[in-house]
Coordinates of C-alpha atoms and ligand atoms in Angstrom, one line a residue:
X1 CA 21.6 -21.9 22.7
X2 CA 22.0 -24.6 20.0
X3 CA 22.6 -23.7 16.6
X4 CA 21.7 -24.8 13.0
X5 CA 23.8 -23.3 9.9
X6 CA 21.3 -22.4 7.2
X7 CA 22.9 -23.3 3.9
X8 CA 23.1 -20.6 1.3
X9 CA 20.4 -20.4 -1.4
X10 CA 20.6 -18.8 -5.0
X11 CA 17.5 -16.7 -4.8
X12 CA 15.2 -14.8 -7.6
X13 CA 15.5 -11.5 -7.9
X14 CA 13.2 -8.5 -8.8
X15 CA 14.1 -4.8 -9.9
X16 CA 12.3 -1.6 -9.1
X17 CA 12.8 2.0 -8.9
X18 CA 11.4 2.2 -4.8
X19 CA 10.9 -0.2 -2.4
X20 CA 8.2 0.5 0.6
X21 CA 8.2 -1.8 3.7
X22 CA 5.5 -1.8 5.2
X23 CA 1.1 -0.9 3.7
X24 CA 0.5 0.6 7.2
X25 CA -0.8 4.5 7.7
X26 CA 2.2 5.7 6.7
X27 CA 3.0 3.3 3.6
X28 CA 0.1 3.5 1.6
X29 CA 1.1 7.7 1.4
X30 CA 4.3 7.2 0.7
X31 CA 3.8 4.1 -2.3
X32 CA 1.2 6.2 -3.3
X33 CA 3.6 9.6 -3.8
X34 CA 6.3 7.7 -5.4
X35 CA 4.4 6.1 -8.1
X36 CA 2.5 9.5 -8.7
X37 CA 5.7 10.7 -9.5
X38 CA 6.4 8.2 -12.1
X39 CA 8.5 6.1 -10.4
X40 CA 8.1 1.9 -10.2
X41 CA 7.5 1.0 -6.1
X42 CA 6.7 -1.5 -4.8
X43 CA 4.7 -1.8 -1.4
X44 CA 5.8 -4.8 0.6
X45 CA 3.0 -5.5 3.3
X46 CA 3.0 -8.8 5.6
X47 CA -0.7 -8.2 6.0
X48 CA -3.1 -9.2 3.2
X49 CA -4.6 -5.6 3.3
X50 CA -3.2 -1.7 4.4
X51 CA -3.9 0.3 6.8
X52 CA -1.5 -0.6 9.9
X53 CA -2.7 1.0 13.0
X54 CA -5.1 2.7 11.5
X55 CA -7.1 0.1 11.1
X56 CA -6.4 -2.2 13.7
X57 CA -5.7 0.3 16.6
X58 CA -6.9 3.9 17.1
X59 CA -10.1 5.5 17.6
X60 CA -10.2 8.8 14.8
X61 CA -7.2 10.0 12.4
X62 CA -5.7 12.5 14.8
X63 CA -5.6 15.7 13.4
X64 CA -6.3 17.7 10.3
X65 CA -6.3 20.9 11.9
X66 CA -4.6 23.0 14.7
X67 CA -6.5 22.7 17.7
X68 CA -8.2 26.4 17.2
X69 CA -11.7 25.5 19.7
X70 CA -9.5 25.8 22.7
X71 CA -7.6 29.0 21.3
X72 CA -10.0 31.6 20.2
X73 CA -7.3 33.7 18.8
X74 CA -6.1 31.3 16.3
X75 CA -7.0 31.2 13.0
X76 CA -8.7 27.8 12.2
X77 CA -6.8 25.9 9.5
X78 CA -6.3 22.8 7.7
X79 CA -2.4 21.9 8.2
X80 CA -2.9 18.5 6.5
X81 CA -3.9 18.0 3.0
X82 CA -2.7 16.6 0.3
X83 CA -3.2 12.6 -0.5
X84 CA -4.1 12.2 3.3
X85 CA -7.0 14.2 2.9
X86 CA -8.0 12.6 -0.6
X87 CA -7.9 9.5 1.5
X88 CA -10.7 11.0 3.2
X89 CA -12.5 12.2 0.2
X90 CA -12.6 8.7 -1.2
X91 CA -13.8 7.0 2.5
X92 CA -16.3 9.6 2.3
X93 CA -17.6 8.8 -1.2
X94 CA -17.3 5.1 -0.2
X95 CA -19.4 6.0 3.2
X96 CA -16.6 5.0 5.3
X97 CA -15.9 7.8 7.3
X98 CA -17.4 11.0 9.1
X99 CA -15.4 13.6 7.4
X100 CA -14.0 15.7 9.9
X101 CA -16.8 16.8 12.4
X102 CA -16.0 19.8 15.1
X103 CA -16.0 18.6 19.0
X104 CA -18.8 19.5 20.9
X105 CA -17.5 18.4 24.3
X106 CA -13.6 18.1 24.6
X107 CA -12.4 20.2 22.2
X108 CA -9.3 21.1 24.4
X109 CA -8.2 17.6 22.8
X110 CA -8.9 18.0 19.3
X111 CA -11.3 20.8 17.4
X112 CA -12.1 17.6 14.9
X113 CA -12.7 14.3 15.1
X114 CA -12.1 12.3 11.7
X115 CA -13.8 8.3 12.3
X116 CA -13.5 5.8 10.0
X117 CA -14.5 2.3 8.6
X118 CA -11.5 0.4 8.9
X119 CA -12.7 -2.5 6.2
X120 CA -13.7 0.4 4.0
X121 CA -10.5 2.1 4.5
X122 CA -8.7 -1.2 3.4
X123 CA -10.7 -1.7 0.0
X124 CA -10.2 2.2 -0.6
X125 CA -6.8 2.1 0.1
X126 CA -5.9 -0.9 -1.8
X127 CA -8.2 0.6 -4.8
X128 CA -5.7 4.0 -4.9
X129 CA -2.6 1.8 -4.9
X130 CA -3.9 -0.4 -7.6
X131 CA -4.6 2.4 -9.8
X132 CA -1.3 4.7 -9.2
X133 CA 0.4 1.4 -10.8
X134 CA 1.6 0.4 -7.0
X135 CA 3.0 -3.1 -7.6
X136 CA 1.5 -5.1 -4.3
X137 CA 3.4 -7.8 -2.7
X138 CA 0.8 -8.5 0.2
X139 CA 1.0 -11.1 2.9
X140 CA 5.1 -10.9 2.1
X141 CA 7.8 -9.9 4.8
X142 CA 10.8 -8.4 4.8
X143 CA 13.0 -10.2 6.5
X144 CA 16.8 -9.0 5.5
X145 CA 18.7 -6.4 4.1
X146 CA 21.6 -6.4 1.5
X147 CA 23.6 -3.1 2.6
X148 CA 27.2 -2.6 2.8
X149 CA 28.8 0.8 3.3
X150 CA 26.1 3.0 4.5
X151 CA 24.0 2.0 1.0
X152 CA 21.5 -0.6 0.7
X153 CA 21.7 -2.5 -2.5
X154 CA 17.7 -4.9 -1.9
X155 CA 15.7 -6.7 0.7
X156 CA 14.9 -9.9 1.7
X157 CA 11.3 -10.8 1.3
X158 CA 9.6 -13.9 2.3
X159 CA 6.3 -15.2 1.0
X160 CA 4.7 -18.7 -0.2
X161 CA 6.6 -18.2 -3.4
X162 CA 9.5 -18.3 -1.8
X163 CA 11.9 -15.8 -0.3
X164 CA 13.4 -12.9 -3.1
X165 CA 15.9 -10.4 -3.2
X166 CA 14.2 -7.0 -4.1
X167 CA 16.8 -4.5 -5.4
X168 CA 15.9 -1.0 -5.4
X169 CA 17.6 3.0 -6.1
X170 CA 15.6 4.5 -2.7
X171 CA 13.8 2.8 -0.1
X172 CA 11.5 3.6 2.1
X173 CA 11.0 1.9 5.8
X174 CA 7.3 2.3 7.1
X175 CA 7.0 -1.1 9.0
X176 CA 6.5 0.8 12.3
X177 CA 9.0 -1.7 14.2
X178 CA 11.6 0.0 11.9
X179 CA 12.3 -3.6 10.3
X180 CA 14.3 -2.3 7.2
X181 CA 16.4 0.1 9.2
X182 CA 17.1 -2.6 11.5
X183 CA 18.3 -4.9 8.9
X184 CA 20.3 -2.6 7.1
X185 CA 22.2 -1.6 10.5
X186 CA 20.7 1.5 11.4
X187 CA 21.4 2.6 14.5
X188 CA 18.6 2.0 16.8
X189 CA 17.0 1.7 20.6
X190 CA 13.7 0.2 22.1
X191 CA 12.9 2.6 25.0
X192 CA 9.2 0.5 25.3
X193 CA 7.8 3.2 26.8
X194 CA 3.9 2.3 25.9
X195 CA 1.7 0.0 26.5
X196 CA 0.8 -2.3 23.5
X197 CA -3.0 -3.2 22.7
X198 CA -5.4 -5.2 20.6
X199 CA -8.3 -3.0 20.2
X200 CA -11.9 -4.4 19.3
X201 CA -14.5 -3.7 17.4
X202 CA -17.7 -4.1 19.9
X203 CA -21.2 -4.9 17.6
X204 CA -24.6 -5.3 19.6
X205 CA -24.4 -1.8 21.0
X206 CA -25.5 2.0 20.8
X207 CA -23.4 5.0 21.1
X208 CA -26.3 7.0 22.4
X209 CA -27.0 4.7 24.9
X210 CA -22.8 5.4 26.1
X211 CA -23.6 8.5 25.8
X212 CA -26.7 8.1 28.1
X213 CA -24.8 5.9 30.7
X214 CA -21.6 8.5 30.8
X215 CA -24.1 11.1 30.7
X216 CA -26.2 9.7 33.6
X217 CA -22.8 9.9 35.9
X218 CA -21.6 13.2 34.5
X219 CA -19.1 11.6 33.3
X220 CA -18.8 12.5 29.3
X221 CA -14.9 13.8 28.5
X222 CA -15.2 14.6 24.7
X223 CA -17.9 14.0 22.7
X224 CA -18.6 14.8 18.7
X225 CA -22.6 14.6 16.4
X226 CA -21.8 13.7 13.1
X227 CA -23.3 11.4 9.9
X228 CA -23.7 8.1 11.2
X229 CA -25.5 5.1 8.9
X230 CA -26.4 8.2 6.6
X231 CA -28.2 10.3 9.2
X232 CA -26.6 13.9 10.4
X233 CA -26.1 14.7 13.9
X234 CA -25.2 11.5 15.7
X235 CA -23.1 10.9 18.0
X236 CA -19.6 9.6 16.5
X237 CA -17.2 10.4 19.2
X238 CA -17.4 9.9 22.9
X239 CA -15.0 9.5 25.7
X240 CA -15.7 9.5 29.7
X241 CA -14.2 9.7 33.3
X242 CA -13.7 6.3 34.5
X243 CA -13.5 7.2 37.7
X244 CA -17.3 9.0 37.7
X245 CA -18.2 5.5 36.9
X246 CA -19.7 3.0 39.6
X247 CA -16.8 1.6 41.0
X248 CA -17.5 -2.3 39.7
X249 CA -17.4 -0.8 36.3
X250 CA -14.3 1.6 36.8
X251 CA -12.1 -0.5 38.8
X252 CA -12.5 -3.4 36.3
X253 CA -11.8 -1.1 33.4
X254 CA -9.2 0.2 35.0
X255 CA -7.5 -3.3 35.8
X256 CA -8.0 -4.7 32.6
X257 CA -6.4 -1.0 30.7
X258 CA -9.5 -0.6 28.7
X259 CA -9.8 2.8 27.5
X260 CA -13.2 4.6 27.6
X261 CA -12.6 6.9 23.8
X262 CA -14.9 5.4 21.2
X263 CA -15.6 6.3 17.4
X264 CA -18.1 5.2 15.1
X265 CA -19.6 5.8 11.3
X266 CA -22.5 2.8 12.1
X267 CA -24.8 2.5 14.4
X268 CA -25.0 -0.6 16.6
X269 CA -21.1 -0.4 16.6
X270 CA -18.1 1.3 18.4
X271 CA -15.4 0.9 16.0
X272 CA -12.6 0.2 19.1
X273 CA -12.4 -0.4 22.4
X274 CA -8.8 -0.4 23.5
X275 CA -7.2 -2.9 25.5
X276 CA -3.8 -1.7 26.5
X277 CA -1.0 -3.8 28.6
X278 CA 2.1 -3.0 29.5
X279 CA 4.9 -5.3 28.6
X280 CA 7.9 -5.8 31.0
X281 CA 10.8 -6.1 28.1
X282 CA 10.0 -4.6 24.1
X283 CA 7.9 -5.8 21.7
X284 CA 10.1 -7.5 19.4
X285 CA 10.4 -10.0 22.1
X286 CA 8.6 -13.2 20.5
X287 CA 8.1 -15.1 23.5
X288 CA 6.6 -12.2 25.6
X289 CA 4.7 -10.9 22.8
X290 CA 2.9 -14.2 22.8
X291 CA 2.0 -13.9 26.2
X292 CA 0.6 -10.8 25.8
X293 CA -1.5 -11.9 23.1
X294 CA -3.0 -14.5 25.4
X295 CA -3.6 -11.7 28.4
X296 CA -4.9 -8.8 25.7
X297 CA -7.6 -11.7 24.5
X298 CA -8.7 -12.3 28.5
X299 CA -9.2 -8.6 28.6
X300 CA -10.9 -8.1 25.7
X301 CA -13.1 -10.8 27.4
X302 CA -13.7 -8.7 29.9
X303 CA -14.4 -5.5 28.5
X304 CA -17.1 -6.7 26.5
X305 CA -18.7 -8.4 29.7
X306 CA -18.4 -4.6 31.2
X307 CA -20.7 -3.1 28.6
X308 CA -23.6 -6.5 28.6
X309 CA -23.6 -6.0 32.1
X310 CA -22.9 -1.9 33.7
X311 CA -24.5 0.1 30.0
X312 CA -28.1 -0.4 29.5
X313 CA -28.4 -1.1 25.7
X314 CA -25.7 -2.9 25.8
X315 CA -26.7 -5.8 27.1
X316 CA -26.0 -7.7 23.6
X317 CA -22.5 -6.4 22.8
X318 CA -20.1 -8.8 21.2
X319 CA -16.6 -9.0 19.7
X320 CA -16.7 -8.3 16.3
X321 CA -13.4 -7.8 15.2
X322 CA -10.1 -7.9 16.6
X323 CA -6.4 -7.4 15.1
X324 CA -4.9 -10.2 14.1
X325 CA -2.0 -9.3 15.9
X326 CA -1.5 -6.7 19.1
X327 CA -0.9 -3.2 18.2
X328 CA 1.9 -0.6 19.2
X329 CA 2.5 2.8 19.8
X330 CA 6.8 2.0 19.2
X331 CA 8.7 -0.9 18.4
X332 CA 12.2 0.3 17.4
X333 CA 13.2 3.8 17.5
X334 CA 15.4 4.3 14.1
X335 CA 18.3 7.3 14.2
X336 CA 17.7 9.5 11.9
X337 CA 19.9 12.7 10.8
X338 CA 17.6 15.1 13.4
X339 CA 15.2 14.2 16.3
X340 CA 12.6 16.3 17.1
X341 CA 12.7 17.3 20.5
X342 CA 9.6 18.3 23.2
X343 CA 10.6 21.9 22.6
X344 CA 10.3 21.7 18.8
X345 CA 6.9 20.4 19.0
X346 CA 5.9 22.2 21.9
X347 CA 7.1 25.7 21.0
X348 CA 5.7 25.3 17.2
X349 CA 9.2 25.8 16.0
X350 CA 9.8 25.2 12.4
X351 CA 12.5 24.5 10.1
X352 CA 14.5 25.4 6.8
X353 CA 13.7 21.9 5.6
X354 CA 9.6 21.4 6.7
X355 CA 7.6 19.1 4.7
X356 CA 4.4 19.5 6.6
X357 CA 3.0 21.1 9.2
X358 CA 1.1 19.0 12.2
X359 CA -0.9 20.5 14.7
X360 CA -2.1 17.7 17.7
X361 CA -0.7 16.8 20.3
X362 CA -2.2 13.3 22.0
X363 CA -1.2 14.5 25.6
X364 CA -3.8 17.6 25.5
X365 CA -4.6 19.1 27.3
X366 CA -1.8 18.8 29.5
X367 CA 0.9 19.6 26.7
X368 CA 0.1 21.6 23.7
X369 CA 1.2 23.2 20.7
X370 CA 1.7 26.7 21.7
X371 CA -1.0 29.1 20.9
X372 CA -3.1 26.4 19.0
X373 CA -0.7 26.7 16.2
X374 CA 1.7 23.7 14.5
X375 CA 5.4 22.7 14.3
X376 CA 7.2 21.6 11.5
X377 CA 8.5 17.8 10.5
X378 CA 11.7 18.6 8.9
X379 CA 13.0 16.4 5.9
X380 CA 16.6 15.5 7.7
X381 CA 14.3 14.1 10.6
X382 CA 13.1 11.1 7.9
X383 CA 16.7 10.3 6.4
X384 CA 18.7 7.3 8.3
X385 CA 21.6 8.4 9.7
X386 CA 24.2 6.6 7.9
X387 CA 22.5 5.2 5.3
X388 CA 22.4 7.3 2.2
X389 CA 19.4 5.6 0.3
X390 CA 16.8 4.8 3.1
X391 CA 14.2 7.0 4.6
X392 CA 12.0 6.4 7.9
X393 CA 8.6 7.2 8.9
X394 CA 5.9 6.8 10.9
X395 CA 6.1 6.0 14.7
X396 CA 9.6 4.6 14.7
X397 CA 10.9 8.7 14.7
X398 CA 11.5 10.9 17.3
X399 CA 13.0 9.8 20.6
X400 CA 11.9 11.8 23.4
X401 CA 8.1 10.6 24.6
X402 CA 6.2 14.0 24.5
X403 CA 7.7 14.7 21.3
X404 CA 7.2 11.2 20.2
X405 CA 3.2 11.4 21.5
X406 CA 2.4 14.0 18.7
X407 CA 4.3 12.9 16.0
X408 CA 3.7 9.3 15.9
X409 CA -0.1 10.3 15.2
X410 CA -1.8 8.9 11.8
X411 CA -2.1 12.0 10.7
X412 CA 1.6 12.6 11.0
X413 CA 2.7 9.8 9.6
X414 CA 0.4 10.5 6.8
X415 CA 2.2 13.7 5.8
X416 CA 5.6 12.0 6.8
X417 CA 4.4 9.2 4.0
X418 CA 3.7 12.0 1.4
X419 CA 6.9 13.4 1.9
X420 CA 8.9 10.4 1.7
X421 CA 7.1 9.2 -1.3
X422 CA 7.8 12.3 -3.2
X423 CA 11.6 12.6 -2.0
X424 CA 12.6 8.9 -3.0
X425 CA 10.6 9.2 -6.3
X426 CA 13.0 12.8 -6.8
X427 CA 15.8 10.7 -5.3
X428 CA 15.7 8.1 -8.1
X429 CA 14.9 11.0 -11.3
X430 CA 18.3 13.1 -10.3
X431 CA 20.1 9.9 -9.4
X432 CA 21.0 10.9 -5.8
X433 CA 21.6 10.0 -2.0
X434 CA 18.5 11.2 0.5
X435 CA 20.6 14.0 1.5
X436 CA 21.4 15.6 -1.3
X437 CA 18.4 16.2 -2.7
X438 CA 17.8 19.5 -2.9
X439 CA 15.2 20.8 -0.5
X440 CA 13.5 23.5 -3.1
X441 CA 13.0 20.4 -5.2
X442 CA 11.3 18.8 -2.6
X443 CA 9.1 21.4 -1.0
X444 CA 8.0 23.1 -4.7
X445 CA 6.8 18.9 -5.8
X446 CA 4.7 18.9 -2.0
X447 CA 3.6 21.9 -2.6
X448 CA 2.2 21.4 -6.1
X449 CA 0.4 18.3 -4.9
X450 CA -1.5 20.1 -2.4
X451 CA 0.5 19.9 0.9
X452 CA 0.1 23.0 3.4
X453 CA 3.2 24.4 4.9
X454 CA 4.0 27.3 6.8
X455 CA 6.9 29.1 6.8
X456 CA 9.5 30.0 9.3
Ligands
FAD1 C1 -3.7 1.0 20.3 C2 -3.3 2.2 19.6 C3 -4.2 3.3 19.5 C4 -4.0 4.4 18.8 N1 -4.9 5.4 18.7 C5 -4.7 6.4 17.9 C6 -5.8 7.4 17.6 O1 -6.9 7.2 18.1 N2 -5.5 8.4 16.7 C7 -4.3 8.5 16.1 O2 -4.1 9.5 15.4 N3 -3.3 7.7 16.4 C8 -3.5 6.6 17.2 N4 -2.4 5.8 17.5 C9 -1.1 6.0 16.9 C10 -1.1 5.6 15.4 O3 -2.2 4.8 15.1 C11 0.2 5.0 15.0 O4 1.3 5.6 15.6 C12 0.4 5.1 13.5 O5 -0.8 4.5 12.8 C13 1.6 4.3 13.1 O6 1.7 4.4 11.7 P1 3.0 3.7 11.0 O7 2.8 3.9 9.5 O8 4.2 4.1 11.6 O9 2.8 2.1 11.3 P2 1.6 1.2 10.9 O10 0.4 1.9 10.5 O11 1.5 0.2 12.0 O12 2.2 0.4 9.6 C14 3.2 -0.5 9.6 C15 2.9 -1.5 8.5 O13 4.1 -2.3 8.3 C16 3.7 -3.7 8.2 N5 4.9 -4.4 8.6 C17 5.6 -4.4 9.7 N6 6.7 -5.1 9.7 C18 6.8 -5.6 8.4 C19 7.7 -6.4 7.7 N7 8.8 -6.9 8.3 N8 7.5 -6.7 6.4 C20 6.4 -6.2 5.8 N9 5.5 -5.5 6.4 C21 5.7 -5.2 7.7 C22 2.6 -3.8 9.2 O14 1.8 -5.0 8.9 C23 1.8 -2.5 9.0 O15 0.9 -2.6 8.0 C24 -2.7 4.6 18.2 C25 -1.8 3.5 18.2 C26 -2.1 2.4 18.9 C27 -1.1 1.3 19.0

């Protein structure tokens, strides 16, 4: 390949306390933490809003509680809390999302089902930032690293004022691909072992009349009544057996990876449909993420020409919002000092070091948490091996797949956000590495801003 030698460039620089990469589901926490705790972060988001996935990908934030509708003898509990939940709190204020309603149908999946408005969700979001005294550098992207000897010293951002160093005591990497990390020679792999999507936001349509059509076949999987455009006991959560479906309907659905789980907080509108496809190499490739841009726009296409023409009611849906870029589950998977394993999460082990307790596993019912209880995310499993001031999040953790299918859910990363917030904003006040922080210090600040653990 031909080569072109970029001259060096004397660039501006800019000083803070904690860098965040990345405004995504996890981000937002974790800026939000740090500069509760008195610190000077900056958020670094290539997006001109926040949210990540959560607002461009999934159905409901999955899960508050531990799944205790399919486990009669467990105790129902809320096992995240903290800023995630006063997320909630202000979407709900702002009318942008259900609270979190029980399943009525399904609840072998979740007991809850927490919808959202994702444009809501941004202007909230961005609101909370703005008023911890979160400095924003939107639409900017990190693009490089300055790190030598297991520390990094700034970033490398990019934007239309140019690119800037960012130096920094702790940072944080939430960009989901594991960007930072990446850059600052983490070790890392790309298993790309999902498929990637662009979900859509489908207007012209009625939940009820889904509900009807999956209904009419027998064919309703999960289904939740909650506040929807201000009235009670609507339908906000539905999901159905493709294959109960007639067959031009489920055999097109099925070719074109279009997922039948919908979520709502308005009516005339099903917050996503997902389109997934599954790539042949990762998703940092360039040239084959473009083509799958291309194919995921076909089949969103298509999906929408399902509803018009197989759900009566339907018969006017149209796109009316996608994301402005496909959406995955994992880019980059980042080493970190431990990696929780299918037994950790499985077994509802936890550790010396928790800082939060999660209780959903995406593959249920198949694979559960054991007796409807939780597992614990252990600090070590957010500190970057080998780098001594960097923390990961989000869905770039935890290697093996069923493992990997519980924690990588927003509710997770929420917590994981929280926690990282709070540790680099400790990190910076005693003048230390991640790892030596002291863990009581850690868990008694979580605790004190609301989050729920349980003990060994
Ligand atoms: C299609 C799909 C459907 C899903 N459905 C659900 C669901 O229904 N319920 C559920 O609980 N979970 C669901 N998940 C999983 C969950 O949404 C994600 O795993 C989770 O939101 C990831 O959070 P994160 O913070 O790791 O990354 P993200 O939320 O993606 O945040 C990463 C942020 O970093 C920014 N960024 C990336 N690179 C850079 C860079 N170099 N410089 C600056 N900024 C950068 C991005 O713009 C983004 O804002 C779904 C995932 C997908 C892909």
């Amino acid at each position: 390949m031909a080569t072109y030698q970029e001259p060096a460039k004397q660039l501006p620089t800019r000083e803070f306390d904690v860098v965040v990469a990345g405004g995504g589901t996890a981000g937002v926490v974790a800026a939000l933490a740090a500069a509760r705790h008195g610190v000077h972060a900056v958020l670094i988001e290539s997006k001109g809003y926040t949210g990540g996935t959560v607002v461009e990908g999934g159905t409901a934030l999955h899960s508050f509680y531990n799944l205790w509708k399919a486990f009669p003898e467990a105790e129902k509990r809320q096992v995240v809390r903290g800023i995630p939940q006063e997320i909630v709190d202000r979407l709900i204020l702002a009318g942008g999302s259900t609270g979190h309603v029980e399943m009525s149908v399904g609840y072998d999946y979740d007991s809850v089902c927490t919808a959202i408005d994702t444009e809501i969700y941004k202007r909230v979001t961005l609101e909370m930032l703005e008023q911890a005294g979160v400095t924003l550098f939107l639409n900017t992207l990190l693009v490089g690293a300055i790190a030598s000897e297991g520390w990094i010293q700034g970033v490398i951002t990019e934007s239309r004022s140019g690119r800037e160093a960012i130096y920094a005591h702790t940072y944080i990497d939430c960009t989901g691909y594991g960007d930072l990390a990446a850059h600052a020679g983490a070790g890392y792999a790309e298993p790309n072992d999902y498929a990637v999507a662009n979900s859509i936001g489908v207007g012209g349509v009625s939940l009820e009349r889904y509900y009807a059509f999956l209904a009419a076949h027998d064919a309703v999987t999960e289904m939740a009544r909650g506040p929807r455009s201000g009235l009670e006991g609507q339908v906000v959560r539905l999901n159905g057996r493709r294959a109960a479906l007639p067959p031009g309907f489920a055999d097109e659905a099925a070719a074109i990876g279009m997922s039948m789980t919908t979520t709502t907080v308005h009516d005339d509108y099903f917050m996503f449909i997902k389109l997934n496809y599954k790539m042949d190499v990762s998703p940092t490739d360039r040239d084959a993420v473009s083509a799958a841009e291309v194919e995921l726009r076909r089949r969103q296409a298509a999906a929408v020409e399902l509803f018009r023409k197989y759900v009566p009611g339907c018969e006017k849906a149209f796109i009316a919002r996608t994301s402005p870029s496909l959406c995955i589950r994992r880019g980059r998977l980042i080493t970190c000092e431990y990696d929780i394993t299918r037994e950790d999460v499985l077994e509802g082990r936890h550790f010396e070091d928790d800082i939060m307790a999660y209780g959903f596993h995406d593959s249920a019912p198949r694979l559960q948490i054991q007796d409807g209880g939780t597992y614990g995310i252990p600090y070590r499993a957010l500190r970057v091996a080998g780098i001594g001031n960097l923390l990961a999040t989000g869905m770039m953790i935890t290697s093996d797949h069923d493992a990997h299918m519980s924690t990588r859910n927003t509710v997770a990363c929420m917590g994981q956000g929280q926690a990282a917030g709070t540790a680099a904003a400790l990190c910076v006040a005693q003048d230390c590495a991640t790892r030596h922080l002291p863990y009581p210090d850690l868990r008694a600040a979580l605790e004190s801003d609301g989050v729920y653990l349980e003990d060994k």
